[in-house]
Coordinates of C-alpha atoms in Angstrom, one line a residue:
E1014 CA -11.4 3.4 28.1
E1015 CA -13.2 5.2 30.9
Y1016 CA -13.6 8.3 28.7
V1017 CA -15.4 6.4 25.9
D1018 CA -18.8 6.5 27.6
Q1019 CA -18.5 10.2 28.3
V1020 CA -18.5 11.1 24.6
A1021 CA -21.9 11.4 23.0
Q1022 CA -22.7 8.6 20.6
D1023 CA -23.3 10.8 17.6
L1024 CA -19.8 12.3 17.9
W1025 CA -18.2 8.9 17.2
T1026 CA -19.2 9.4 13.5
N1027 CA -17.1 12.6 13.4
L1028 CA -13.7 11.9 11.7
D1029 CA -12.0 14.6 13.8
V1030 CA -13.2 12.9 17.0
A1031 CA -12.0 9.5 15.6
K1032 CA -8.6 10.9 14.7
A1033 CA -8.2 12.5 18.1
W1034 CA -9.2 9.2 19.8
F1035 CA -6.7 7.2 17.7
E1036 CA -3.9 9.6 18.4
V1037 CA -4.4 9.3 22.1
D1038 CA -5.5 5.7 22.5
G1039 CA -4.5 4.0 19.3
S1040 CA -7.3 1.4 19.4
L1041 CA -10.7 0.7 17.9
H1042 CA -13.7 0.3 20.2
D1043 CA -17.4 -0.6 19.8
K1044 CA -18.7 2.9 20.1
F1045 CA -17.7 3.6 16.4
P1046 CA -20.9 2.7 14.5
A1047 CA -20.9 -0.1 11.9
S1048 CA -21.7 2.4 9.2
M1049 CA -18.2 3.7 9.5
K1050 CA -16.9 0.4 7.9
N1051 CA -17.6 1.9 4.4
N1052 CA -16.0 5.3 5.2
K1053 CA -12.7 5.4 3.4
R1054 CA -11.3 8.3 5.5
F1055 CA -12.2 6.4 8.7
G1056 CA -10.5 3.2 7.3
L1057 CA -7.3 5.2 6.5
L1058 CA -7.3 6.6 10.0
V1059 CA -7.5 3.1 11.4
A1060 CA -4.7 2.0 9.1
E1061 CA -2.5 4.8 10.2
Y1062 CA -3.1 4.6 14.0
C1063 CA -4.3 1.1 14.8
D1064 CA -3.1 -2.4 14.4
V1065 CA -4.1 -4.7 11.5
E1066 CA -6.8 -6.6 13.5
D1067 CA -8.5 -3.3 14.1
F1068 CA -8.2 -2.5 10.4
V1069 CA -10.0 -5.6 9.5
R1070 CA -12.8 -4.9 12.0
A1071 CA -13.1 -1.3 10.9
T1072 CA -13.2 -1.8 7.2
S1073 CA -15.7 -3.6 5.0
P1074 CA -14.6 -6.3 2.5
S1075 CA -15.6 -4.0 -0.3
L1076 CA -13.1 -1.4 0.9
R1077 CA -10.4 -4.0 1.1
R1078 CA -11.2 -4.9 -2.6
N1079 CA -10.8 -1.3 -3.6
I1080 CA -7.3 -0.8 -5.1
K1081 CA -7.2 3.0 -4.6
F1082 CA -8.1 2.6 -1.0
M1083 CA -5.7 -0.2 -0.4
L1084 CA -2.8 1.6 -2.0
Q1085 CA -3.4 4.5 0.5
A1086 CA -3.8 2.1 3.4
V1087 CA -0.7 0.2 2.6
E1088 CA 1.2 3.4 2.3
M1089 CA 0.2 4.2 5.9
N1090 CA 0.7 0.7 7.2
C1091 CA 2.3 -2.0 5.1
M1092 CA 0.8 -4.7 7.3
T1093 CA -2.6 -3.9 5.8
F1094 CA -1.4 -5.6 2.6
L1095 CA -2.1 -8.9 4.3
Q1096 CA -5.8 -7.9 4.6
A1097 CA -6.3 -6.9 1.0
A1098 CA -8.5 -9.0 -1.1
P1099 CA -6.6 -12.0 -2.5
T1100 CA -6.8 -10.7 -6.0
L1101 CA -5.4 -7.3 -4.9
R1102 CA -2.4 -9.0 -3.3
E1103 CA -1.3 -10.0 -6.8
N1104 CA -1.4 -6.4 -7.9
F1105 CA 2.1 -5.2 -8.8
A1106 CA 1.6 -1.6 -7.6
L1107 CA 0.2 -2.7 -4.3
A1108 CA 3.0 -5.2 -3.7
V1109 CA 5.7 -2.6 -4.5
K1110 CA 4.1 -0.2 -2.1
A1111 CA 3.9 -2.8 0.6
F1112 CA 7.4 -4.2 0.2
G1113 CA 9.0 -0.9 -0.5
G1114 CA 8.0 0.8 2.7
P1115 CA 9.8 1.3 6.0
N1116 CA 8.4 -1.8 7.8
T1117 CA 9.0 -4.3 5.0
Y1118 CA 10.9 -6.7 7.3
D1119 CA 8.0 -6.8 9.7
L1120 CA 5.7 -7.7 6.8
L1121 CA 8.0 -10.4 5.5
E1122 CA 8.5 -11.8 9.0
V1123 CA 4.7 -12.1 9.6
M1124 CA 4.3 -13.8 6.2
L1125 CA 7.1 -16.3 6.9
E1126 CA 6.2 -16.9 10.5
G1127 CA 2.6 -17.5 9.7
G1128 CA 3.7 -20.3 7.4
D1129 CA 0.7 -19.6 5.2
R1130 CA 1.8 -21.4 2.0
D1131 CA -0.7 -19.6 -0.2
D1132 CA 0.7 -16.2 1.0
L1133 CA 4.3 -17.3 0.2
I1134 CA 3.3 -18.6 -3.2
L1135 CA 1.5 -15.4 -3.9
L1136 CA 4.5 -13.4 -2.8
R1137 CA 6.9 -15.4 -5.0
K1138 CA 4.5 -15.0 -7.9
T1139 CA 4.2 -11.2 -7.4
F1140 CA 8.0 -10.8 -7.2
R1141 CA 8.5 -12.9 -10.3
K1142 CA 6.1 -10.5 -12.1
A1143 CA 8.0 -7.5 -10.7
K1144 CA 11.3 -9.0 -11.8
H1145 CA 10.1 -9.5 -15.4
R1146 CA 8.6 -5.9 -15.5
V1147 CA 11.9 -4.4 -14.3
K1148 CA 13.9 -6.5 -16.7
A1149 CA 11.7 -5.5 -19.6
H1150 CA 11.9 -1.9 -18.6
D1151 CA 15.7 -2.1 -18.4
E1152 CA 15.9 -3.7 -21.8
F1153 CA 13.7 -0.9 -23.2
V1154 CA 15.9 1.8 -21.7
K1155 CA 19.2 0.1 -22.7
G1156 CA 18.2 -1.2 -26.0
L1157 CA 15.8 1.4 -27.4
L1158 CA 16.5 4.7 -25.7
C1159 CA 20.2 4.3 -25.2
G1160 CA 20.6 2.8 -28.7
M1161 CA 18.6 5.6 -30.3
S1162 CA 20.5 8.2 -28.4
D1163 CA 23.8 6.8 -29.6
L1164 CA 22.6 7.1 -33.2
A1165 CA 20.8 10.4 -32.9
G1166 CA 22.4 13.4 -34.4
P1167 CA 22.1 17.1 -33.6
D1168 CA 19.1 17.4 -35.9
C1169 CA 17.0 14.9 -33.9
T1170 CA 13.7 16.4 -32.8
L1171 CA 13.6 14.4 -29.6
K1172 CA 16.0 16.4 -27.4
I1173 CA 16.3 13.5 -24.8
L1174 CA 17.9 11.4 -27.5
Q1175 CA 20.6 14.0 -28.0
Q1176 CA 22.0 13.6 -24.5
G1177 CA 23.7 10.2 -24.9
S1178 CA 23.0 6.7 -23.5
E1179 CA 24.5 7.5 -20.0
T1180 CA 21.9 10.3 -19.6
S1181 CA 19.1 8.1 -20.8
W1182 CA 20.1 5.4 -18.3
A1183 CA 20.3 8.1 -15.5
Y1184 CA 16.7 9.2 -16.3
K1185 CA 15.6 5.6 -15.9
K1186 CA 17.0 5.5 -12.4

């Protein structure tokens, strides 16, 4: 903290300086100008090195509504999922990224401890969608691809269908 005032104010807009600061200190401070809130690269640095509270302070609501940005942020820190715009928290790809990462249990614990009923309803709704998508995909692979490969002969132009249902199922996995 004592070193913050020794850095020239205009350097705090430099992303290399920000990254170096986060790597050493791991926290956000008031020297970073408000204009950085719309900087995607800065927001991703905060997601990677800082806690979720800093992520909220460091990013604008418009960034947290941006699906491409939030996919990257969640990949770096699954806890940022909780700060995504409510409509994005229903996004299948974002939920899979958040709950498929290494800190999934921490995310679930926060959601369950917080007792936020809306978050739990949203989580259940998102997983229900995911379950239906996976089931539909499984049925497609089993029913169509595997079925076609069992019927396809050596003259079939789609080479994947000549490999048998076990191979089609292995491709799915």
